[in-house]
């Protein structure tokens, strides 16, 4: 495999992508697969900010219909089926229940919206919507007697980013997390970028085209690093979530209407928890420092307690997180009404190299955004190959249909493998689980156990194959085991990481053979 620490830097890249969130990783993967030479840098970990702070949904956006965003909804609805096929290990169907509150939205409006939801986009694997009645065994309060049900999907958001970065690397791209773009200037049609690694060492690269996919930093990157004026304004909208012990039995999610006409999701999470969010409020300040506020916590608890029999308090919160959604400023009065669609700004000033900046966007439509970016750049690269990502599996999504069958196959081939680990690996790494097990004869070969089923062998894999360097990378973005592992296990993991660095590891496949 072509690992970033081993690959030489190109003399001049076709494309440099600044930003390692879902849009940057998706663009890098698409471009590399079309034969372009690609370099991606990210100032922190991949998916270290907005892309790991989502509601973890691949969805059409039912509420966007109220704002007449039919193009966005149609595109997102179609992408649900595409991503289900591309990444069956990290994307799964999820049924949503919408309790009916007649004083908030009339029944005809909801039925019309669901009809459009069922028919705007092609559906093959996902079922349609229908009305439902709630009995005495419903977790909802007794005065909520009926509602509606429809289909969308759940996704492991941070892993979606990492898998796209892996796909880019496997098509020759150079991926450099924890590498900050210090400055960029254009000369004779090329961009000259000065970059700084986390160890403060610096180097320079050149590129024919520059992609600004820095998310919440998109305008500050243009102003501070390129010394230019941004073509659009940006509004930063904070969205926060809380995680509590499982609120109800069953695999369904709930979409709750609130008096302010916003909605809040309650989603089954990691079998033992419920994920509740999100909020919408303007944010000022450093996007890297965003934190959930007391007001947001009260808001989410109030909405949930207004719907469910089981009441929640602050003591029930096991974890919380917040992110900043970078939305193109359309001068909407309310944060929830600002468009979630993306805007691409291409600067083809003849005296400078091409610059394309990405404003906004949704996790669900990242692949279509990447295709739109490459379509705009196509005249600059006449030898570029055609679009290819629609039918291509993401790493780990090859050669299997659903995780439970893969977990069974893993246990059949490795009878000593604990079933819980096989099931988690199947849902996390998909068919790459076979690489994790290559050359093993027993559980001892998994190495030191840090708790919650995390062993040294998996840590080595994440360091070598997925750019992980810290306990937070591993426990919260690559595996989600942070909710289960004990503090002593985190300490042991840190000691292990300190003793092993990616620079001293060859490819995992080579290590497994040796």
Short mmCIF file of C-alpha atoms in Angstrom, two decimals:
data_model
loop_
_atom_site.label_atom_id
_atom_site.label_comp_id
_atom_site.label_asym_id
_atom_site.label_seq_id
_atom_site.Cartn_x
_atom_site.Cartn_y
_atom_site.Cartn_z
CA UNK A 1 0.00 0.00 0.00
CA UNK A 2 1.11 3.55 -0.74
CA UNK A 3 1.47 5.03 2.75
CA UNK A 4 1.92 8.78 3.19
CA UNK A 5 5.05 8.51 5.30
CA UNK A 6 6.74 6.37 2.69
CA UNK A 7 5.58 8.14 -0.50
CA UNK A 8 7.79 10.80 -2.10
CA UNK A 9 6.34 14.24 -2.71
CA UNK A 10 5.49 15.04 -6.31
CA UNK A 11 7.33 17.76 -8.20
CA UNK A 12 4.01 19.48 -9.01
CA UNK A 13 0.61 18.13 -8.01
CA UNK A 14 -2.48 18.44 -10.15
CA UNK A 15 -4.60 19.11 -7.07
CA UNK A 16 -3.94 20.07 -3.46
CA UNK A 17 -6.90 19.78 -1.11
CA UNK A 18 -6.71 21.72 2.15
CA UNK A 19 -9.10 20.22 4.68
CA UNK A 20 -9.57 16.63 5.83
CA UNK A 21 -13.29 16.57 6.54
CA UNK A 22 -15.85 14.72 4.45
CA UNK A 23 -15.76 17.17 1.54
CA UNK A 24 -11.98 17.28 1.33
CA UNK A 25 -11.59 13.51 1.62
CA UNK A 26 -14.37 12.92 -0.91
CA UNK A 27 -12.81 15.30 -3.43
CA UNK A 28 -9.37 13.73 -2.97
CA UNK A 29 -10.75 10.22 -3.52
CA UNK A 30 -12.69 11.18 -6.64
CA UNK A 31 -9.80 13.12 -8.16
CA UNK A 32 -7.19 10.45 -7.45
CA UNK A 33 -9.44 7.79 -9.00
CA UNK A 34 -9.63 9.88 -12.16
CA UNK A 35 -5.86 9.81 -12.54
CA UNK A 36 -4.95 13.19 -11.05
CA UNK A 37 -1.99 13.54 -8.70
CA UNK A 38 -3.47 14.64 -5.37
CA UNK A 39 -2.14 15.92 -2.05
CA UNK A 40 -4.45 16.42 0.95
CA UNK A 41 -3.45 18.16 4.16
CA UNK A 42 -5.47 18.57 7.35
CA UNK A 43 -4.36 20.67 10.32
CA UNK A 44 -5.66 18.13 12.87
CA UNK A 45 -6.93 14.54 12.65
CA UNK A 46 -9.11 13.46 9.75
CA UNK A 47 -12.75 14.27 10.62
CA UNK A 48 -11.41 16.07 13.67
CA UNK A 49 -14.10 18.76 13.67
CA UNK A 50 -17.45 19.20 11.89
CA UNK A 51 -17.48 15.83 10.11
CA UNK A 52 -17.37 13.84 13.36
CA UNK A 53 -19.89 16.04 15.16
CA UNK A 54 -22.96 15.28 13.05
CA UNK A 55 -26.20 13.46 13.87
CA UNK A 56 -24.63 10.48 12.07
CA UNK A 57 -27.34 10.24 9.44
CA UNK A 58 -27.46 9.66 5.72
CA UNK A 59 -30.82 11.26 5.04
CA UNK A 60 -32.77 13.20 2.50
CA UNK A 61 -33.64 15.95 4.96
CA UNK A 62 -37.39 15.79 5.44
CA UNK A 63 -37.58 19.24 7.03
CA UNK A 64 -35.71 20.85 4.08
CA UNK A 65 -38.89 20.37 2.05
CA UNK A 66 -40.48 23.14 4.13
CA UNK A 67 -37.87 25.49 2.69
CA UNK A 68 -38.49 24.23 -0.88
CA UNK A 69 -34.98 22.78 -1.26
CA UNK A 70 -36.20 20.15 -3.70
CA UNK A 71 -32.90 19.80 -5.58
CA UNK A 72 -30.96 19.14 -2.39
CA UNK A 73 -33.55 16.66 -1.07
CA UNK A 74 -33.76 14.79 -4.38
CA UNK A 75 -29.97 14.46 -4.55
CA UNK A 76 -29.71 13.38 -0.91
CA UNK A 77 -32.50 10.80 -1.23
CA UNK A 78 -30.74 9.17 -4.18
CA UNK A 79 -27.41 9.16 -2.35
CA UNK A 80 -28.84 7.07 0.51
CA UNK A 81 -29.01 4.03 -1.76
CA UNK A 82 -25.59 4.75 -3.27
CA UNK A 83 -23.88 4.92 0.13
CA UNK A 84 -25.69 1.82 1.38
CA UNK A 85 -24.12 -0.11 -1.50
CA UNK A 86 -20.70 1.55 -1.22
CA UNK A 87 -20.24 1.05 2.53
CA UNK A 88 -22.56 -1.62 3.98
CA UNK A 89 -20.31 -1.92 7.04
CA UNK A 90 -20.77 1.69 8.22
CA UNK A 91 -24.14 2.62 6.66
CA UNK A 92 -27.38 0.88 7.61
CA UNK A 93 -31.12 1.48 7.08
CA UNK A 94 -32.97 3.13 9.94
CA UNK A 95 -36.71 3.63 10.41
CA UNK A 96 -37.85 7.00 11.77
CA UNK A 97 -41.04 7.58 13.75
CA UNK A 98 -42.55 11.08 13.66
CA UNK A 99 -45.08 11.61 16.48
CA UNK A 100 -48.01 13.70 15.27
CA UNK A 101 -48.51 17.00 17.11
CA UNK A 102 -51.51 18.69 15.43
CA UNK A 103 -50.77 22.15 16.84
CA UNK A 104 -47.31 22.18 15.22
CA UNK A 105 -47.89 20.92 11.67
CA UNK A 106 -51.18 19.78 10.11
CA UNK A 107 -51.54 16.18 9.00
CA UNK A 108 -51.93 17.12 5.31
CA UNK A 109 -48.57 18.92 5.37
CA UNK A 110 -46.76 15.91 6.82
CA UNK A 111 -48.45 13.49 4.42
CA UNK A 112 -47.53 15.68 1.47
CA UNK A 113 -43.94 15.90 2.64
CA UNK A 114 -43.69 12.14 3.08
CA UNK A 115 -45.23 11.54 -0.35
CA UNK A 116 -42.53 13.72 -1.89
CA UNK A 117 -39.92 11.97 0.27
CA UNK A 118 -41.03 8.61 -1.10
CA UNK A 119 -41.04 9.67 -4.75
CA UNK A 120 -38.43 12.39 -5.28
CA UNK A 121 -35.55 9.91 -5.16
CA UNK A 122 -35.10 6.37 -6.41
CA UNK A 123 -35.69 3.72 -3.73
CA UNK A 124 -34.61 0.08 -3.98
CA UNK A 125 -33.56 -1.02 -0.49
CA UNK A 126 -35.45 1.47 1.64
CA UNK A 127 -39.16 1.09 2.33
CA UNK A 128 -41.79 3.79 1.97
CA UNK A 129 -43.63 5.82 4.59
CA UNK A 130 -46.90 5.03 6.35
CA UNK A 131 -48.96 6.16 9.32
CA UNK A 132 -48.68 4.41 12.69
CA UNK A 133 -50.73 4.19 15.89
CA UNK A 134 -49.15 3.97 19.34
CA UNK A 135 -50.46 1.54 21.95
CA UNK A 136 -50.07 1.45 25.70
CA UNK A 137 -46.61 -0.09 25.31
CA UNK A 138 -45.31 2.95 23.41
CA UNK A 139 -42.39 4.80 25.05
CA UNK A 140 -44.14 8.05 24.09
CA UNK A 141 -46.46 9.88 26.44
CA UNK A 142 -50.08 8.70 26.53
CA UNK A 143 -51.47 11.77 24.76
CA UNK A 144 -49.39 10.95 21.65
CA UNK A 145 -51.52 8.29 19.97
CA UNK A 146 -50.45 8.28 16.33
CA UNK A 147 -47.76 9.43 13.93
CA UNK A 148 -45.86 8.56 10.79
CA UNK A 149 -42.94 6.32 9.88
CA UNK A 150 -40.39 6.56 7.07
CA UNK A 151 -36.89 5.35 6.14
CA UNK A 152 -33.45 6.97 6.15
CA UNK A 153 -29.98 5.66 7.11
CA UNK A 154 -27.44 5.78 9.93
CA UNK A 155 -23.73 6.27 9.24
CA UNK A 156 -20.49 6.29 11.21
CA UNK A 157 -19.56 9.82 10.14
CA UNK A 158 -15.87 9.88 11.10
CA UNK A 159 -15.25 6.50 9.50
CA UNK A 160 -16.88 7.70 6.29
CA UNK A 161 -14.20 10.38 6.13
CA UNK A 162 -11.37 7.98 6.89
CA UNK A 163 -12.57 5.46 4.30
CA UNK A 164 -12.61 8.16 1.63
CA UNK A 165 -9.07 9.16 2.61
CA UNK A 166 -8.05 5.51 2.34
CA UNK A 167 -9.69 5.26 -1.08
CA UNK A 168 -7.75 8.35 -2.16
CA UNK A 169 -4.49 6.85 -0.92
CA UNK A 170 -5.16 3.57 -2.68
CA UNK A 171 -5.47 5.54 -5.92
CA UNK A 172 -2.13 7.24 -5.33
CA UNK A 173 -3.04 10.35 -3.34
CA UNK A 174 -0.74 11.60 -0.57
CA UNK A 175 -2.72 12.12 2.65
CA UNK A 176 -1.14 14.24 5.39
CA UNK A 177 -3.14 14.75 8.60
CA UNK A 178 -1.73 17.05 11.28
CA UNK A 179 -0.19 19.17 8.56
CA UNK A 180 -1.18 22.83 8.51
CA UNK A 181 -1.12 25.09 5.49
CA UNK A 182 0.81 28.14 6.71
CA UNK A 183 0.54 30.16 3.52
CA UNK A 184 -0.12 29.89 -0.20
CA UNK A 185 0.77 32.18 -3.08
CA UNK A 186 0.26 31.96 -6.79
CA UNK A 187 3.02 32.46 -9.33
CA UNK A 188 3.07 31.74 -13.07
CA UNK A 189 -0.14 29.72 -12.88
CA UNK A 190 0.96 27.49 -9.99
CA UNK A 191 0.14 27.60 -6.30
CA UNK A 192 3.13 27.45 -3.92
CA UNK A 193 2.08 26.15 -0.50
CA UNK A 194 4.11 26.24 2.69
CA UNK A 195 3.09 23.51 5.13
CA UNK A 196 3.92 22.75 8.76
CA UNK A 197 3.76 19.33 10.44
CA UNK A 198 2.80 18.83 14.08
CA UNK A 199 6.50 18.58 14.99
CA UNK A 200 6.94 22.12 13.59
CA UNK A 201 9.00 20.93 10.61
CA UNK A 202 8.11 22.72 7.38
CA UNK A 203 8.10 21.89 3.69
CA UNK A 204 6.72 23.31 0.46
CA UNK A 205 4.77 21.88 -2.46
CA UNK A 206 3.35 23.21 -5.72
CA UNK A 207 0.04 22.49 -7.42
CA UNK A 208 -1.84 23.37 -10.58
CA UNK A 209 -5.15 23.82 -8.72
CA UNK A 210 -5.99 24.48 -5.09
CA UNK A 211 -9.13 23.27 -3.28
CA UNK A 212 -10.20 25.11 -0.13
CA UNK A 213 -12.29 22.51 1.74
CA UNK A 214 -11.57 23.86 5.21
CA UNK A 215 -15.20 23.89 6.37
CA UNK A 216 -15.68 26.46 9.16
CA UNK A 217 -12.34 28.03 8.20
CA UNK A 218 -13.19 28.53 4.51
CA UNK A 219 -13.34 32.34 4.65
CA UNK A 220 -10.48 32.79 7.13
CA UNK A 221 -8.29 30.57 4.93
CA UNK A 222 -8.95 32.89 1.99
CA UNK A 223 -8.37 36.05 4.03
CA UNK A 224 -5.43 34.99 6.22
CA UNK A 225 -3.54 32.51 4.05
CA UNK A 226 -4.31 33.68 0.51
CA UNK A 227 -4.70 37.39 1.31
CA UNK A 228 -7.84 37.61 -0.82
CA UNK A 229 -11.47 38.61 -0.29
CA UNK A 230 -13.97 35.73 0.10
CA UNK A 231 -16.63 35.58 -2.63
CA UNK A 232 -19.37 34.68 -0.13
CA UNK A 233 -20.17 35.26 3.50
CA UNK A 234 -20.21 32.38 5.96
CA UNK A 235 -22.46 31.72 8.94
CA UNK A 236 -21.30 29.30 11.60
CA UNK A 237 -24.16 27.33 13.17
CA UNK A 238 -23.48 25.33 16.30
CA UNK A 239 -25.08 21.92 16.59
CA UNK A 240 -24.77 19.89 19.80
CA UNK A 241 -25.74 16.38 20.88
CA UNK A 242 -26.04 14.43 24.11
CA UNK A 243 -25.73 10.67 24.64
CA UNK A 244 -27.82 8.99 27.36
CA UNK A 245 -28.56 5.37 28.36
CA UNK A 246 -30.97 3.70 25.95
CA UNK A 247 -34.28 5.51 26.25
CA UNK A 248 -36.50 2.78 24.79
CA UNK A 249 -36.46 -0.72 23.33
CA UNK A 250 -36.48 -1.21 19.59
CA UNK A 251 -34.37 -0.29 16.57
CA UNK A 252 -36.39 2.74 15.46
CA UNK A 253 -35.35 6.37 15.73
CA UNK A 254 -37.69 9.24 16.59
CA UNK A 255 -37.91 12.66 14.98
CA UNK A 256 -39.50 15.08 17.44
CA UNK A 257 -41.18 18.36 16.49
CA UNK A 258 -40.72 21.30 18.81
CA UNK A 259 -42.61 24.53 19.43
CA UNK A 260 -39.91 26.55 17.62
CA UNK A 261 -40.61 24.42 14.47
CA UNK A 262 -37.22 22.78 14.73
CA UNK A 263 -36.83 19.02 15.05
CA UNK A 264 -34.72 16.84 17.35
CA UNK A 265 -33.62 13.28 16.60
CA UNK A 266 -33.49 10.46 19.14
CA UNK A 267 -31.39 7.69 17.59
CA UNK A 268 -30.38 4.22 18.85
CA UNK A 269 -26.61 4.36 19.39
CA UNK A 270 -24.08 1.57 19.98
CA UNK A 271 -26.81 -0.77 21.31
CA UNK A 272 -26.69 0.67 24.84
CA UNK A 273 -27.38 4.36 24.28
CA UNK A 274 -29.61 6.96 22.67
CA UNK A 275 -28.12 9.86 20.72
CA UNK A 276 -30.14 13.10 21.00
CA UNK A 277 -29.69 16.19 18.82
CA UNK A 278 -29.21 18.54 17.24
CA UNK A 279 -29.41 22.22 18.15
CA UNK A 280 -29.18 25.27 15.87
CA UNK A 281 -27.62 28.47 17.15
CA UNK A 282 -25.24 31.08 15.76
CA UNK A 283 -21.62 30.58 16.78
CA UNK A 284 -18.89 33.17 17.15
CA UNK A 285 -15.32 32.21 17.90
CA UNK A 286 -12.76 29.54 17.08
CA UNK A 287 -14.54 26.53 15.52
CA UNK A 288 -11.99 24.23 17.18
CA UNK A 289 -13.16 25.37 20.62
CA UNK A 290 -16.90 24.80 20.25
CA UNK A 291 -18.56 23.16 23.28
CA UNK A 292 -22.14 22.31 24.20
CA UNK A 293 -23.79 25.01 26.31
CA UNK A 294 -26.09 24.71 29.32
CA UNK A 295 -28.85 26.28 27.24
CA UNK A 296 -28.49 23.58 24.58
CA UNK A 297 -28.55 20.80 27.17
CA UNK A 298 -31.76 22.21 28.67
CA UNK A 299 -33.26 22.55 25.20
CA UNK A 300 -32.60 18.92 24.24
CA UNK A 301 -33.79 17.57 27.59
CA UNK A 302 -36.98 19.65 27.41
CA UNK A 303 -37.85 18.39 23.92
CA UNK A 304 -37.28 14.74 24.83
CA UNK A 305 -39.07 15.00 28.18
CA UNK A 306 -42.03 16.58 26.40
CA UNK A 307 -42.44 13.41 24.30
CA UNK A 308 -41.25 10.37 26.29
CA UNK A 309 -42.65 8.74 29.41
CA UNK A 310 -39.15 8.19 30.76
CA UNK A 311 -37.81 11.51 31.96
CA UNK A 312 -34.18 12.54 31.62
CA UNK A 313 -31.99 14.78 33.76
CA UNK A 314 -28.46 16.08 33.46
CA UNK A 315 -27.16 13.13 35.50
CA UNK A 316 -28.26 10.80 32.69
CA UNK A 317 -25.88 12.35 30.17
CA UNK A 318 -22.94 10.03 29.48
CA UNK A 319 -21.26 12.12 26.81
CA UNK A 320 -21.86 15.22 24.72
CA UNK A 321 -20.29 16.80 21.67
CA UNK A 322 -20.68 19.93 19.58
CA UNK A 323 -19.71 20.96 16.09
CA UNK A 324 -19.94 23.99 13.85
CA UNK A 325 -21.77 23.73 10.55
CA UNK A 326 -20.31 26.14 7.99
CA UNK A 327 -23.27 27.39 5.94
CA UNK A 328 -23.21 29.83 3.06
CA UNK A 329 -24.90 33.04 4.23
CA UNK A 330 -28.27 33.35 2.47
CA UNK A 331 -29.49 36.07 4.89
CA UNK A 332 -32.10 33.79 6.49
CA UNK A 333 -33.51 35.11 9.75
CA UNK A 334 -33.39 31.78 11.58
CA UNK A 335 -30.37 29.43 11.74
CA UNK A 336 -32.58 26.42 10.99
CA UNK A 337 -33.74 28.08 7.74
CA UNK A 338 -30.26 28.64 6.28
CA UNK A 339 -29.73 26.44 3.24
CA UNK A 340 -27.84 23.17 3.78
CA UNK A 341 -26.99 23.05 0.09
CA UNK A 342 -23.41 23.54 -1.04
CA UNK A 343 -21.95 26.40 -3.06
CA UNK A 344 -18.73 26.10 -5.09
CA UNK A 345 -16.73 29.24 -5.80
CA UNK A 346 -14.18 28.81 -8.62
CA UNK A 347 -11.65 31.59 -9.20
CA UNK A 348 -10.01 31.36 -12.62
CA UNK A 349 -8.15 34.66 -12.47
CA UNK A 350 -5.68 34.46 -15.34
CA UNK A 351 -2.84 35.81 -13.21
CA UNK A 352 -3.28 33.16 -10.51
CA UNK A 353 -3.65 29.43 -10.27
CA UNK A 354 -7.21 28.05 -10.12
CA UNK A 355 -8.78 28.21 -6.66
CA UNK A 356 -12.02 26.43 -5.77
CA UNK A 357 -13.61 27.03 -2.36
CA UNK A 358 -16.35 24.84 -0.91
CA UNK A 359 -19.12 26.53 1.09
CA UNK A 360 -21.56 24.41 3.07
CA UNK A 361 -22.59 20.89 2.16
CA UNK A 362 -24.01 17.84 3.89
CA UNK A 363 -22.47 14.52 4.88
CA UNK A 364 -25.05 12.74 2.72
CA UNK A 365 -24.20 14.57 -0.51
CA UNK A 366 -20.41 14.69 -0.21
CA UNK A 367 -19.94 12.38 -3.21
CA UNK A 368 -22.10 14.52 -5.48
CA UNK A 369 -20.29 17.62 -4.24
CA UNK A 370 -16.97 16.00 -5.20
CA UNK A 371 -18.33 15.20 -8.67
CA UNK A 372 -19.46 18.82 -9.04
CA UNK A 373 -15.99 20.04 -8.05
CA UNK A 374 -14.31 17.80 -10.65
CA UNK A 375 -16.84 18.88 -13.29
CA UNK A 376 -15.83 22.51 -12.74
CA UNK A 377 -12.14 21.61 -12.95
CA UNK A 378 -12.50 19.33 -15.98
CA UNK A 379 -11.47 21.98 -18.56
CA UNK A 380 -8.15 22.37 -16.72
CA UNK A 381 -7.39 18.63 -16.90
CA UNK A 382 -8.42 17.32 -20.34
CA UNK A 383 -6.82 13.93 -19.65
CA UNK A 384 -8.88 13.40 -16.49
CA UNK A 385 -10.90 10.18 -16.46
CA UNK A 386 -14.67 9.99 -16.11
CA UNK A 387 -16.67 9.93 -12.85
CA UNK A 388 -16.31 6.58 -11.11
CA UNK A 389 -17.38 6.70 -7.46
CA UNK A 390 -21.08 5.84 -7.89
CA UNK A 391 -20.51 2.09 -8.12
CA UNK A 392 -17.15 1.74 -6.34
CA UNK A 393 -17.13 0.28 -2.84
CA UNK A 394 -15.32 2.18 -0.13
CA UNK A 395 -12.47 0.30 1.63
CA UNK A 396 -13.97 -2.56 3.61
CA UNK A 397 -17.23 -2.46 1.67
CA UNK A 398 -16.05 -5.01 -0.87
CA UNK A 399 -17.16 -8.63 -1.13
CA UNK A 400 -19.95 -8.79 1.47
CA UNK A 401 -23.58 -7.77 1.79
CA UNK A 402 -24.23 -7.19 5.48
CA UNK A 403 -22.16 -7.18 8.70
CA UNK A 404 -23.87 -10.06 10.54
CA UNK A 405 -22.99 -12.51 7.77
CA UNK A 406 -19.41 -11.24 7.71
CA UNK A 407 -19.11 -11.60 11.49
CA UNK A 408 -20.31 -15.20 11.22
CA UNK A 409 -17.73 -15.90 8.51
CA UNK A 410 -14.95 -14.39 10.65
CA UNK A 411 -15.86 -16.61 13.60
CA UNK A 412 -16.11 -19.66 11.34
CA UNK A 413 -12.58 -19.11 10.04
CA UNK A 414 -11.16 -18.04 13.42
CA UNK A 415 -13.15 -19.98 16.07
CA UNK A 416 -11.10 -18.45 18.89
CA UNK A 417 -12.19 -14.90 17.95
CA UNK A 418 -14.69 -13.53 20.50
CA UNK A 419 -18.07 -12.97 18.87
CA UNK A 420 -18.34 -9.42 20.23
CA UNK A 421 -15.07 -8.45 18.53
CA UNK A 422 -16.09 -10.12 15.26
CA UNK A 423 -19.39 -8.22 15.23
CA UNK A 424 -17.76 -4.90 16.03
CA UNK A 425 -15.00 -5.37 13.44
CA UNK A 426 -17.53 -6.33 10.78
CA UNK A 427 -19.47 -3.10 11.46
CA UNK A 428 -16.27 -1.03 11.61
CA UNK A 429 -13.77 -2.45 9.13
CA UNK A 430 -15.97 -4.63 6.92
CA UNK A 431 -13.92 -6.94 4.71
CA UNK A 432 -10.69 -5.33 5.94
CA UNK A 433 -11.27 -7.40 9.10
CA UNK A 434 -9.58 -10.26 7.26
CA UNK A 435 -6.41 -8.17 7.11
CA UNK A 436 -6.58 -7.63 10.86
CA UNK A 437 -6.65 -11.40 11.37
CA UNK A 438 -4.08 -12.39 8.77
CA UNK A 439 -1.38 -14.59 10.28
CA UNK A 440 -3.09 -15.00 13.68
CA UNK A 441 -3.50 -18.39 15.40
CA UNK A 442 -5.15 -17.43 18.68
CA UNK A 443 -6.33 -14.61 20.86
CA UNK A 444 -2.79 -14.12 22.17
CA UNK A 445 -1.87 -12.81 18.73
CA UNK A 446 -4.19 -9.85 19.25
CA UNK A 447 -1.69 -8.49 21.77
CA UNK A 448 -2.23 -6.33 24.82
CA UNK A 449 -5.84 -5.72 25.82
CA UNK A 450 -6.70 -2.16 26.80
CA UNK A 451 -10.35 -2.89 27.64
CA UNK A 452 -13.69 -2.86 25.77
CA UNK A 453 -12.35 -5.42 23.28
CA UNK A 454 -9.54 -3.14 22.03
CA UNK A 455 -6.26 -4.99 21.50
CA UNK A 456 -2.81 -3.90 20.38
CA UNK A 457 -3.25 -5.49 16.96
CA UNK A 458 -6.23 -3.27 16.20
CA UNK A 459 -4.31 -0.23 17.45
CA UNK A 460 -1.40 -1.07 15.15
CA UNK A 461 -3.81 -1.39 12.24
CA UNK A 462 -5.33 2.01 13.00
CA UNK A 463 -1.93 3.65 13.26
CA UNK A 464 -0.63 2.19 10.01
CA UNK A 465 -3.72 2.06 7.83
CA UNK A 466 -5.88 4.87 9.22
CA UNK A 467 -3.49 7.61 10.42
CA UNK A 468 -4.47 7.31 14.11
CA UNK A 469 -1.98 8.79 16.57
CA UNK A 470 -3.78 9.56 19.84
CA UNK A 471 -6.24 7.82 22.17
CA UNK A 472 -8.91 10.30 21.03
CA UNK A 473 -8.34 9.36 17.39
CA UNK A 474 -8.79 5.69 18.23
CA UNK A 475 -11.49 5.78 20.90
CA UNK A 476 -13.80 8.48 19.55
CA UNK A 477 -13.31 8.74 15.79
CA UNK A 478 -12.06 5.32 14.59
CA UNK A 479 -13.92 2.95 16.97
CA UNK A 480 -16.39 4.83 19.30
CA UNK A 481 -15.03 2.75 22.20
CA UNK A 482 -14.57 5.88 24.31
CA UNK A 483 -18.01 5.26 25.84
CA UNK A 484 -16.96 1.85 27.12
CA UNK A 485 -13.27 1.86 28.07
CA UNK A 486 -12.10 2.54 31.64
CA UNK A 487 -9.69 5.40 32.44
CA UNK A 488 -6.93 2.91 33.28
CA UNK A 489 -7.30 1.43 29.81
CA UNK A 490 -6.93 4.87 28.25
CA UNK A 491 -3.72 5.38 30.22
CA UNK A 492 -2.32 2.04 29.04
CA UNK A 493 -3.29 2.90 25.48
CA UNK A 494 -1.42 6.21 25.72
CA UNK A 495 1.68 4.42 26.98
CA UNK A 496 1.44 1.94 24.12
CA UNK A 497 1.09 4.72 21.53
CA UNK A 498 4.09 6.50 23.04
CA UNK A 499 6.16 3.35 22.49
CA UNK A 500 5.13 2.88 18.88
CA UNK A 501 5.04 5.49 16.17
CA UNK A 502 3.81 5.18 12.63
CA UNK A 503 7.29 6.06 11.35
CA UNK A 504 8.58 2.74 12.69
CA UNK A 505 5.76 0.63 11.27
CA UNK A 506 5.62 -0.68 7.74
CA UNK A 507 2.30 -1.51 6.10
CA UNK A 508 0.03 -3.63 8.26
CA UNK A 509 -0.14 -6.31 5.61
CA UNK A 510 3.65 -6.64 5.65
CA UNK A 511 3.67 -6.68 9.45
CA UNK A 512 1.01 -9.39 9.53
CA UNK A 513 3.05 -11.56 7.19
CA UNK A 514 6.21 -11.05 9.21
#
